[in-house]
Coordinates of C-alpha atoms and ligand atoms in Angstrom, one line a residue:
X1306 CA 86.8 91.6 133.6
X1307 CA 90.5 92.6 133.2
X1308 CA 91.6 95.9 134.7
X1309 CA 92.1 98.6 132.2
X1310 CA 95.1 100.9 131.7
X1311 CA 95.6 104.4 129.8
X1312 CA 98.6 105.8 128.8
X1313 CA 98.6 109.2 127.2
X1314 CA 101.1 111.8 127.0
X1315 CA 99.2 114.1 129.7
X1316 CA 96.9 112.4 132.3
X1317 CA 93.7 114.5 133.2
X1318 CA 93.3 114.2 137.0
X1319 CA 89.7 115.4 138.0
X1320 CA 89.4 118.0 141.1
X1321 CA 86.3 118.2 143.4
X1322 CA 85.3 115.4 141.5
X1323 CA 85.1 117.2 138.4
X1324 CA 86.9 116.5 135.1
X1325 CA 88.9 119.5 133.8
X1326 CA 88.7 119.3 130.1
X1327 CA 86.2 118.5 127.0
X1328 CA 85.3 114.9 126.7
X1329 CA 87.7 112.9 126.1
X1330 CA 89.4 112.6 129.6
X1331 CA 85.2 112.3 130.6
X1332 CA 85.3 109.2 128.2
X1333 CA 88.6 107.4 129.2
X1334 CA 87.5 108.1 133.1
X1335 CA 84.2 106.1 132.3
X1336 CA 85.9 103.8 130.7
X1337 CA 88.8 103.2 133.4
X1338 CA 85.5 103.4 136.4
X1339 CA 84.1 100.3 134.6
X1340 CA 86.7 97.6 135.6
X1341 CA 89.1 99.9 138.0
X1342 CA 92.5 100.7 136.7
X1343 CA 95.5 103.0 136.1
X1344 CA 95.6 106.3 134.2
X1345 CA 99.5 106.8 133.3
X1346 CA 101.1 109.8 132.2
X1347 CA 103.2 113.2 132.4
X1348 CA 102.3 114.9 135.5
X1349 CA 103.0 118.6 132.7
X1350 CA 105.5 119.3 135.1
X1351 CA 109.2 119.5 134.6
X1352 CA 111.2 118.3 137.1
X1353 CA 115.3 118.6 138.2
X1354 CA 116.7 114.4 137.5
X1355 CA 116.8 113.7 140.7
X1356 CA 112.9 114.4 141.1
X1357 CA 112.7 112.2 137.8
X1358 CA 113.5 109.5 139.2
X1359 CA 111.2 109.2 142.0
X1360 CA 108.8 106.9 140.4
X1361 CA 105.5 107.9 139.6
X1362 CA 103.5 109.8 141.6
X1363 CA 100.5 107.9 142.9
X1364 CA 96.8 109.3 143.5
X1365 CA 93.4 107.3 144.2
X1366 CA 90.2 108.6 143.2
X1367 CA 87.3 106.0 143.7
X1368 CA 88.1 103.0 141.3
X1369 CA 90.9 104.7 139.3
X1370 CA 94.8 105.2 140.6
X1371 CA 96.1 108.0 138.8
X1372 CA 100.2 107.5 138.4
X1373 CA 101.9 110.5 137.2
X1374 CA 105.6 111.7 136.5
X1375 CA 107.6 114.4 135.9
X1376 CA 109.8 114.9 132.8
X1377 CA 113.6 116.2 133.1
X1378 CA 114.0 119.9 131.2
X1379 CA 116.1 117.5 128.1
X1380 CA 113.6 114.7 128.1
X1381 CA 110.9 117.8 127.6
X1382 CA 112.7 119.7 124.9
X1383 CA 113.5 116.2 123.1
X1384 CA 110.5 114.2 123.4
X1385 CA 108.0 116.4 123.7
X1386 CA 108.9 119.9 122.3
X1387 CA 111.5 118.3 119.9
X1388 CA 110.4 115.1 117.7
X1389 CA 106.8 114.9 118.9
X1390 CA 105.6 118.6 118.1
X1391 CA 108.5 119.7 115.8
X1392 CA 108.4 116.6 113.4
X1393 CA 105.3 114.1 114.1
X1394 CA 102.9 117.0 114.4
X1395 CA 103.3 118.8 111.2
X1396 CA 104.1 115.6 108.9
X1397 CA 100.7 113.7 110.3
X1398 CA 99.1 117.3 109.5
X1399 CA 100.8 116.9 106.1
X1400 CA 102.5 120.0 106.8
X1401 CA 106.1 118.5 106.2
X1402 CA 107.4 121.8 104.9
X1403 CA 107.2 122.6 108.3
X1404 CA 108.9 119.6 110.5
X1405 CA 112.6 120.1 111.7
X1406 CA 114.3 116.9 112.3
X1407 CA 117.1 116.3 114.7
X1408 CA 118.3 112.8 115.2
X1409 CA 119.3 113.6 118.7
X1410 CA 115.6 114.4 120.0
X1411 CA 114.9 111.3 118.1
X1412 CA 117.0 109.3 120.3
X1413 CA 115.3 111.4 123.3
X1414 CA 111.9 110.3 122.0
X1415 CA 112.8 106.9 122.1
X1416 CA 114.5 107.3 125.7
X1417 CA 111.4 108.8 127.1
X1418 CA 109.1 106.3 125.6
X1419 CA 111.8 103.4 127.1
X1420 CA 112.0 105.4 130.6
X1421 CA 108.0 105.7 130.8
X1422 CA 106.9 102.1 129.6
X1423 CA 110.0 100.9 132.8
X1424 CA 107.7 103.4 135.1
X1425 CA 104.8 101.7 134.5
X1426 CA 105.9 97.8 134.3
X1427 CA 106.1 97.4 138.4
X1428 CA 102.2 98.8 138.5
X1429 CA 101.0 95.8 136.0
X1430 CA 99.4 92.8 136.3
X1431 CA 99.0 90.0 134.0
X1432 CA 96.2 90.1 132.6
X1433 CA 96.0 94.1 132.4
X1434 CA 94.7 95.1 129.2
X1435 CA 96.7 98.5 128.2
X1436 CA 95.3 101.3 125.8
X1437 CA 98.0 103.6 124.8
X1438 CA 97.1 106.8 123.4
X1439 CA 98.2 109.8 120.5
X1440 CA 101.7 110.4 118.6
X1441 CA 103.9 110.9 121.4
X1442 CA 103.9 107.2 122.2
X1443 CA 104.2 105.2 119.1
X1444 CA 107.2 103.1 120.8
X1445 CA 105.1 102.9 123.5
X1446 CA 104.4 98.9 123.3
X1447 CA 108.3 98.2 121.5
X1448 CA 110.0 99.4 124.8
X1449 CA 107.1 97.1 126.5
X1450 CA 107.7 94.4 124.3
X1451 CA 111.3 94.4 124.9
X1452 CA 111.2 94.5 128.8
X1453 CA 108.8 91.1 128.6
X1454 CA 105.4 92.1 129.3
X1455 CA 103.0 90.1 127.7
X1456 CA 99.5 92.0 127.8
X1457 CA 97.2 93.0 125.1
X1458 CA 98.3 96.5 124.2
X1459 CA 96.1 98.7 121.8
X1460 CA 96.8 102.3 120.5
X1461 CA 94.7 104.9 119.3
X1462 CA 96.1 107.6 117.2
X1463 CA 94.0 110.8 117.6
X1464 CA 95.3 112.8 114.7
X1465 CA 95.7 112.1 110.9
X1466 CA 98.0 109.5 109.5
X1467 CA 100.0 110.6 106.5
X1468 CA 99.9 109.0 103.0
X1469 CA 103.2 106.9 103.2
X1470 CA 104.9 109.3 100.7
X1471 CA 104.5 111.9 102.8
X1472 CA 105.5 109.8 105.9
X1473 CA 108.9 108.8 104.0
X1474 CA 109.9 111.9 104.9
X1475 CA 110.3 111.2 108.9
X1476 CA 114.0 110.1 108.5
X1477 CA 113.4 107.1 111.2
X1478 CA 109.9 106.2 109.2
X1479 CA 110.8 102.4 109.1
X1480 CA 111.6 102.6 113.2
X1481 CA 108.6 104.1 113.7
X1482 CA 106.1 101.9 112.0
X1483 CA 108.2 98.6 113.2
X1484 CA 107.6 99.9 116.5
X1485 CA 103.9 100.4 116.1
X1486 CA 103.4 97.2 114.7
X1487 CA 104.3 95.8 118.4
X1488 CA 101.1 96.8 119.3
X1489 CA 97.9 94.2 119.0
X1490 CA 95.3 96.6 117.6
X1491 CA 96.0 100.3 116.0
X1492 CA 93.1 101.9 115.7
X1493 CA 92.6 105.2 113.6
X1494 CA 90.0 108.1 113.0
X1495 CA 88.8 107.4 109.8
X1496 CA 89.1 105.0 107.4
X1497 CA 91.5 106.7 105.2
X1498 CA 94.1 106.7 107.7
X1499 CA 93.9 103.2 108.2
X1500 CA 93.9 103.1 104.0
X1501 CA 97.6 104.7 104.8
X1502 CA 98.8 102.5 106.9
X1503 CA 98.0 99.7 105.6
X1504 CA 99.1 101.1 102.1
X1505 CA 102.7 101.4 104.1
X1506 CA 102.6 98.1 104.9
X1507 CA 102.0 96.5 102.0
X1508 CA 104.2 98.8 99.5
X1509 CA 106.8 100.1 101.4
X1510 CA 107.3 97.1 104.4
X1511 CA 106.5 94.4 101.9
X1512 CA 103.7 92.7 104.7
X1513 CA 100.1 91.7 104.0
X1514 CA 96.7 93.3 104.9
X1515 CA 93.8 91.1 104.7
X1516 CA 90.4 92.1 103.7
X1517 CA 89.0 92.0 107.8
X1518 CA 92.6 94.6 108.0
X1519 CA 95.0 91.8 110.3
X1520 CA 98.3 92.6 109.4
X1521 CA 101.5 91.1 109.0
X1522 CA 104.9 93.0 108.6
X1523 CA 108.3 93.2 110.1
X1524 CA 107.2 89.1 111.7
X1525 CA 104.8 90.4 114.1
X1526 CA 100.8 90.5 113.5
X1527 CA 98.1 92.6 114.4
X1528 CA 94.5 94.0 114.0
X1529 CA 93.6 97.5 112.2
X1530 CA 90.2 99.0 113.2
X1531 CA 88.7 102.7 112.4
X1532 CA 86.8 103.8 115.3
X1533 CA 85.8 107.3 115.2
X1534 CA 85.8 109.5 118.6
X1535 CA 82.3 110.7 119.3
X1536 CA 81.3 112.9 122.3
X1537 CA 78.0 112.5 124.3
X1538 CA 75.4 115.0 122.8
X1539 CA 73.3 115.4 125.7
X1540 CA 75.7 115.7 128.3
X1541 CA 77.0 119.1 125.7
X1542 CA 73.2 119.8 125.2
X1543 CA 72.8 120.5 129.3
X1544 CA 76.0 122.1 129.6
X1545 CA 74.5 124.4 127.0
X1546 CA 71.8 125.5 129.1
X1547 CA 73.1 125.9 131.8
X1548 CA 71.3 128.6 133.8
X1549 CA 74.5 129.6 135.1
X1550 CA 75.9 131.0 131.6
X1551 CA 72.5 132.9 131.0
X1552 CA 74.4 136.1 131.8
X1553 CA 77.6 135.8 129.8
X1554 CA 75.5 134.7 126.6
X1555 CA 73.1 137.9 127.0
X1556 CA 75.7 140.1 127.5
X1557 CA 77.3 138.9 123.9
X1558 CA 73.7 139.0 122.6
X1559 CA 73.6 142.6 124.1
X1560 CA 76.9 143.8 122.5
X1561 CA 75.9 141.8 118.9
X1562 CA 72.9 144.6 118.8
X1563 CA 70.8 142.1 116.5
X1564 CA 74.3 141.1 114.2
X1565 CA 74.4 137.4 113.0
X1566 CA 77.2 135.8 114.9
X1567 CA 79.7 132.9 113.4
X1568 CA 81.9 131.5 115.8
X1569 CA 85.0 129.1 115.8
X1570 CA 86.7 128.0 118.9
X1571 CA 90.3 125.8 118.1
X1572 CA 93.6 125.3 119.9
X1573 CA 96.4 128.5 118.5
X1574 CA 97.7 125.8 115.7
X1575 CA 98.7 126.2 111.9
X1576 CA 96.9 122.9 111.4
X1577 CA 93.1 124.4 112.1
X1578 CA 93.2 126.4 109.0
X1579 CA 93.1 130.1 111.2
X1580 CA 94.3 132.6 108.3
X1581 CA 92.6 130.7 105.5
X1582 CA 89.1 131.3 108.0
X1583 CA 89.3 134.9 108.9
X1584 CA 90.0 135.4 105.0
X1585 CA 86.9 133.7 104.2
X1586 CA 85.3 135.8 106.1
X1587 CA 87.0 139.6 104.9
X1588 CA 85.6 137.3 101.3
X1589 CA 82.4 137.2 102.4
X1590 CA 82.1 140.8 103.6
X1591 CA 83.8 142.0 100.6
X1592 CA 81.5 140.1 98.4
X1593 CA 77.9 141.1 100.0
X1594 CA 78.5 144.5 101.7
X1595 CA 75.0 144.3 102.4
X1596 CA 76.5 142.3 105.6
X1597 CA 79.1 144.6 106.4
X1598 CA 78.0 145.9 110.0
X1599 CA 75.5 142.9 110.6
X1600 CA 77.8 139.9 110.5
X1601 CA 80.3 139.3 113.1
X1602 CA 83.1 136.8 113.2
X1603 CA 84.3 135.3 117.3
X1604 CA 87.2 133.8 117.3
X1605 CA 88.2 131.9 120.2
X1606 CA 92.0 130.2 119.9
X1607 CA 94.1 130.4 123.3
X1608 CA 98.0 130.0 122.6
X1609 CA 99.2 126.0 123.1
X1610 CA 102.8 125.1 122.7
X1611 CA 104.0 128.3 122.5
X1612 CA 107.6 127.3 122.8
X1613 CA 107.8 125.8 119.6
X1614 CA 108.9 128.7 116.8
X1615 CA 105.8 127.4 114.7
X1616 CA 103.5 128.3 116.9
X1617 CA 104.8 131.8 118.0
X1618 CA 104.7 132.4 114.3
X1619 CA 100.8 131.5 113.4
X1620 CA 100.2 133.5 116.6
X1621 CA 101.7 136.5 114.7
X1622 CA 100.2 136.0 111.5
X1623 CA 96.7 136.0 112.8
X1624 CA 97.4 138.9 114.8
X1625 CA 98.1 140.5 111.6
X1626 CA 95.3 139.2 110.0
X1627 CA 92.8 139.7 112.4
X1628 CA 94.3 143.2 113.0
X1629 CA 94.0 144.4 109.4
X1630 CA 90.8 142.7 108.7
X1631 CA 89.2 145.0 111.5
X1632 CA 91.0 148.1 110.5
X1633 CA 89.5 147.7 106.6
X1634 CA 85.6 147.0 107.9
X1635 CA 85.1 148.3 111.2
X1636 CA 83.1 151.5 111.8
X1637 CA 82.9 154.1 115.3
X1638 CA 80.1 151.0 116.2
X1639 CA 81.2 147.8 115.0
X1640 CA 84.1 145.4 114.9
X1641 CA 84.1 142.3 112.5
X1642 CA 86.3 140.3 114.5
X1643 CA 86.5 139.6 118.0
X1644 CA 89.6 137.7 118.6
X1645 CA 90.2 136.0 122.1
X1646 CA 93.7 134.7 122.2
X1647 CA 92.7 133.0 125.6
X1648 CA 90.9 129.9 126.7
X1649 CA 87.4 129.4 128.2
X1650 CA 85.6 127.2 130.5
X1651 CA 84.3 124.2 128.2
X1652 CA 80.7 124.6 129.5
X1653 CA 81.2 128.5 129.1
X1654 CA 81.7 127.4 125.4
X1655 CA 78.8 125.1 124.6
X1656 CA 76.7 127.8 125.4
X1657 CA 78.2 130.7 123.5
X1658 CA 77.8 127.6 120.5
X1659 CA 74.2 127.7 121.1
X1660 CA 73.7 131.5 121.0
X1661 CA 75.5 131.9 117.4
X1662 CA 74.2 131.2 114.2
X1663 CA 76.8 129.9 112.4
X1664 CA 79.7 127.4 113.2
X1665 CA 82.5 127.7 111.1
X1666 CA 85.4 125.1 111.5
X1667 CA 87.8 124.4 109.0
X1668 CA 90.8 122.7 109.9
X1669 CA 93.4 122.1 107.4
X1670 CA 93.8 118.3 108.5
X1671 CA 92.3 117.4 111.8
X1672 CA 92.1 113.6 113.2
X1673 CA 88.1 114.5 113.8
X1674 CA 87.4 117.8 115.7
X1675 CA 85.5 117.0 118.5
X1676 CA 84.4 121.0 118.3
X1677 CA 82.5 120.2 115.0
X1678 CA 80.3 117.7 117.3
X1679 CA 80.1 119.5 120.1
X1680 CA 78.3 122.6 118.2
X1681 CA 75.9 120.1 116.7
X1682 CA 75.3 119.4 120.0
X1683 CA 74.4 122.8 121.9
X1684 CA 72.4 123.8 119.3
X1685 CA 68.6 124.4 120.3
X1686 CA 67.0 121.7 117.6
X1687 CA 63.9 124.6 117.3
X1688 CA 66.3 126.9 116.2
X1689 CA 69.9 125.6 115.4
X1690 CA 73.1 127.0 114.0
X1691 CA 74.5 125.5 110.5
X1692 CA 78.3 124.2 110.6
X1693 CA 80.2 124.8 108.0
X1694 CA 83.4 122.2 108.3
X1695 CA 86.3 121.5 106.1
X1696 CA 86.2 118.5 104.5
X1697 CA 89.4 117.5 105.8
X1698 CA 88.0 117.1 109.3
X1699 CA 87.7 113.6 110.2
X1700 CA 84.1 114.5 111.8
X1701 CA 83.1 115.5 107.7
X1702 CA 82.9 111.6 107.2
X1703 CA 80.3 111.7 109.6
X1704 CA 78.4 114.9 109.9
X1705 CA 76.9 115.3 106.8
X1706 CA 74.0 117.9 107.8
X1707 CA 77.2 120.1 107.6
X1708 CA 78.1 122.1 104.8
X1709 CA 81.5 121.0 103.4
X1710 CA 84.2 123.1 102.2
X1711 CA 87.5 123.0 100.9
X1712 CA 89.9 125.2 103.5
X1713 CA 92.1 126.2 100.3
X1714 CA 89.3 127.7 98.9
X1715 CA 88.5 131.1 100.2
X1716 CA 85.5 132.0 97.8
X1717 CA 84.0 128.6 98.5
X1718 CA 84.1 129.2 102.1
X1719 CA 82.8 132.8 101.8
X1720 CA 79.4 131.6 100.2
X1721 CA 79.7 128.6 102.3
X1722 CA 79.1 131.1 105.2
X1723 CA 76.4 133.4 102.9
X1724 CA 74.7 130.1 102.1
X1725 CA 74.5 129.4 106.6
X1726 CA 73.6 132.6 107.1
X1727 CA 70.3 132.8 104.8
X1728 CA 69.6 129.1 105.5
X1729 CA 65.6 128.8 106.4
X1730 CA 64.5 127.2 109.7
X1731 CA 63.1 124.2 108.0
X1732 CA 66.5 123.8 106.2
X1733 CA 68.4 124.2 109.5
X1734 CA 66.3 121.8 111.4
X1735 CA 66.4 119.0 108.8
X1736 CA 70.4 119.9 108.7
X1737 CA 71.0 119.3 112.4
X1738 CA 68.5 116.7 112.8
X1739 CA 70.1 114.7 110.5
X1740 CA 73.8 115.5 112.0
X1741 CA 72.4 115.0 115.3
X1742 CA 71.3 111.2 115.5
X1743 CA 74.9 110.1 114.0
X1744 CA 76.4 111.7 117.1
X1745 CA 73.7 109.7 119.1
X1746 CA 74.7 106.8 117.2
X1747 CA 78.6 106.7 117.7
X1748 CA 78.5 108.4 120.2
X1749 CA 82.3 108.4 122.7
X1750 CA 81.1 105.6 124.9
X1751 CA 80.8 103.2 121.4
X1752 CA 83.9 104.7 120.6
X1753 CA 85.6 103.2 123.4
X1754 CA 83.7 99.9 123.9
X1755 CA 84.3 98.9 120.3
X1756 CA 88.3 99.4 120.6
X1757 CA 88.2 98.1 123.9
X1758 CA 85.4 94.7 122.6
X1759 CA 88.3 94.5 119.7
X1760 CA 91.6 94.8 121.8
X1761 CA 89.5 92.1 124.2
X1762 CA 89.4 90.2 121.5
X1763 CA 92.8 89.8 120.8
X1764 CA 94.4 86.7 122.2
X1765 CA 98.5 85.9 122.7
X1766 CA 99.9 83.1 119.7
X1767 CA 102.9 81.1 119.5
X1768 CA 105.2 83.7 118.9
X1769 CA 106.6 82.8 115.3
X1770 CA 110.3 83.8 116.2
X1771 CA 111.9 83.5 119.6
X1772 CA 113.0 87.4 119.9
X1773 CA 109.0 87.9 118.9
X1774 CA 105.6 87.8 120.6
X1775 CA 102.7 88.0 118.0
X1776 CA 99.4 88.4 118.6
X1777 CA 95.9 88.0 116.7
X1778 CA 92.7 89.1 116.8
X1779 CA 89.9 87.0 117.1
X1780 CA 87.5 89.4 115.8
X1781 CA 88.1 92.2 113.5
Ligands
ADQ197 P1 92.5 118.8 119.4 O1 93.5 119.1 118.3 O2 92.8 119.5 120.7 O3 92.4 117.2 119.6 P2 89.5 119.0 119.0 O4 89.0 117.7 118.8 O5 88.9 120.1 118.2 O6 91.1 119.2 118.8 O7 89.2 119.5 120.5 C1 89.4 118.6 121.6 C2 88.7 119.3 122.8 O8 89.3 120.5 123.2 C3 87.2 119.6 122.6 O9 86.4 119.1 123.7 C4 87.1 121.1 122.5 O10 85.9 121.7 123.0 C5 88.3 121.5 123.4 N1 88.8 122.8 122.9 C6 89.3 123.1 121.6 N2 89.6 124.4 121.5 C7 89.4 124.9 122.7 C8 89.5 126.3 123.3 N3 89.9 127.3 122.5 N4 89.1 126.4 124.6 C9 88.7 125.4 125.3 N5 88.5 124.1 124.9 C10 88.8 123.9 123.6 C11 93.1 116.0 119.1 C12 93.0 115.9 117.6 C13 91.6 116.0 117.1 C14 90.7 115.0 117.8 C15 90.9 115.0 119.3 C16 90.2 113.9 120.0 O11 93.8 116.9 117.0 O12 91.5 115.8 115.7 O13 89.3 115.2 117.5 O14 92.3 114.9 119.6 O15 90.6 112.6 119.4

């Protein structure tokens, strides 16, 4: 079989055999063991240019070669800081009110993505197959393209797409989708980001979508799939009992003296819905006082690109929140909020899942939310937690033992969180029973053998122009 290679923006290079991270990078590592291959990336360090232009750093580990460089201080603040988190971010979050465009970190995007495909092309072989991965790398395949290599190239974009109107407003929104239309397969979330880019396509590129979702636009072809990330339940199930977290989790039980506990655990970001969720629950303990003293609310949300003004702002405005929200309820005993503004071991975090009684996620937009799945999945099925998810999760498509709520709607997720906390056992158990075999059924290894089977499948055509190389898939 041909050898695999991943290109993300960030490369997740196990130590002592372990893999940092949730399970993604556990995913993509089985993956890349399977055939042997290359995981390409940014090393997350920024280097002076001379350092830049050492060529990638090269690691070995078993079957997979790790290749890793450093980004220059500009090529950080344009590419990454600047178009990728300033302007894709927000507009794929549909927060567009808060992008800031500047066509010089556009340029910068582009370079990096040109720079980084020319670091990879003297590690390929011919009959590589390449999975490129997330919104910093849309270009990814054009700069590939334009060098001469020839391999099947797929990419996977792990957050939303944007309804094109809303994508219209990326000033290079024509580049960008010319670009991603180089690739051989684009696969999405959910189905209605693949609705939206195809809806692009067709209405504002003037190409065809068929019914199996090949494409043609700008004279190049290629396949649209959905395949939603999954996570592998047991593995989260054992890391939820694991004995070694049996004293953290008691000492929480300890200081909850007998209190229901929700819990939500999310990257510091506007798109995760933070303010809208400690409001629902100041609602809910406004509305039955009964609760007031028996109900509390963990928050755990360490800071992540805090150099970007967006960011530092949220991080205030939930310091506010959280803040006055506590000062109005609490009492000599008892705090309603316990907000940890840092981050925790992931196993750490399966089990504090399984201790509370409510999971309460409720993004704004999310891709999917792999921390939706994962609290599925520590629950103990005699006695599990409810989720309560936004509905603008991907994972909602999916996990409907969940109770769905609209993250505008305050009052709706106040008795959303009543309604979890008063749910009977049987209730609960049917609930996560239910949400519990559709993570067993897509679980992340389907996940990434059905885009890999469908990139696979694709097969090099005549290419219909001579600046062009088209592809097609043979199976959709
Ligand atoms: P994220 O926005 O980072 O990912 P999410 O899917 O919720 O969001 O989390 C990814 C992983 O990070 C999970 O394994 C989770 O446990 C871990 N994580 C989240 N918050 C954490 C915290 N406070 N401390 C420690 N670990 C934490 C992007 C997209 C998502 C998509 C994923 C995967 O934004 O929509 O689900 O990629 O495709």
């Amino acid at each position: 079989m041909s050898r695999l290679v991943v290109v993300s923006n960030r490369v997740a290079i196990p130590s002592d055999g372990k893999v940092s991270s949730g399970g993604l990078a556990v995913g993509l590592l089985g993956a890349l063991e399977q055939t042997g291959g290359i995981w390409f990336g940014w090393s997350g360090d920024i280097v002076s240019g001379t350092s830049a232009n050492a060529g990638p750093k090269i690691e070995r580990k078993g079957e997979v070669t790790y290749a890793t460089v450093g980004l220059s201080r500009r090529d950080y603040d344009q590419y990454y800081r600047g178009f990728s988190n300033a302007m894709l971010w927000p507009v794929f979050h549909y927060r567009n009110d808060l992008a800031r465009y500047d066509r010089q970190e556009y340029v910068g995007y582009r370079r990096v993505n040109s720079w980084l495909a020319q670091q990879l092309i003297p590690l390929l072989e011919p009959d590589d197959i390449i999975w490129v991965h997330d919104y910093h790398l849309l270009p990814f395949a054009d700069a590939l393209r334009a060098a001469g290599v020839k391999n099947r190239i797929g990419f996977f974009l792990h957050i939303p797409f944007p309804s094109p109107q809303i994508l219209l407003t990326i000033p290079p929104h024509e580049d960008l989708m010319k670009s991603l239309c180089s690739y051989d397969l684009v696969g999405f979330q959910v189905q209605s980001d693949l609705d939206a880019f195809c809806d692009y396509v067709v209405r504002i590129a003037h190409g065809t979508v068929s019914e199996d979702k090949h494409i043609s636009a700008y004279g190049r072809t290629l396949q649209g799939g959905v395949y939603g990330i999954g996570i592998f339940p047991d593995d989260v199930a054992e890391q939820a009992r694991r004995p070694e977290n049996r004293k953290p989790v008691l000492e929480l039980k300890q200081s909850l003296a007998g209190r229901k506990l929700i819990m939500s655990v999310d990257r510091l970001d506007y798109s995760k819905g933070l303010v809208e969720r400690f409001r629902a629950f100041e609602r809910l303990l406004e509305t039955t006082p009964s609760l007031q003293g028996d109900v509390a609310f963990v928050q755990i949300a360490p800071p992540t690109r805090s150099d970007v003004q967006t960011y530092q702002q949220i991080r205030e405005r939930l310091e506010y929140e959280a803040g006055r929200i506590n000062g109005r309820f609490s009492s000599l005993n008892y705090a309603p909020i316990r907000y940890l503004n840092r981050g925790f071991d992931h196993r750490m975090l399966m089990s504090l899942f399984r201790a509370s009684d409510v999971g309460f996620v409720t993004p704004l937009r999310d891709g999917m939310n792999l921390v939706a799945k994962e609290y599925v999945a520590a629950q103990d099925p005699d006695d599990p937690g409810v989720l309560v998810l936004s509905c603008f999760a991907g994972a909602a498509a999916e996990m409907t033992g969940a109770l769905i709520v609209n993250p505008h709607d305050i009052a709706g997720m106040a008795e959303a969180l009543e309604r979890a906390l008063s749910m009977t056992l049987p209730h609960r158990q049917a609930r996560h029973q239910e949400n519990i075999e559709v993570l067993r059924k897509n679980n992340l290894g389907v996940w990434r053998e059905s885009f890999l089977r469908d990139l696979r499948a694709c097969r090099v055509e005549e290419a219909q122009d001579d600046t062009l190389d088209t592809r097609a898939c043979l199976t959709a």
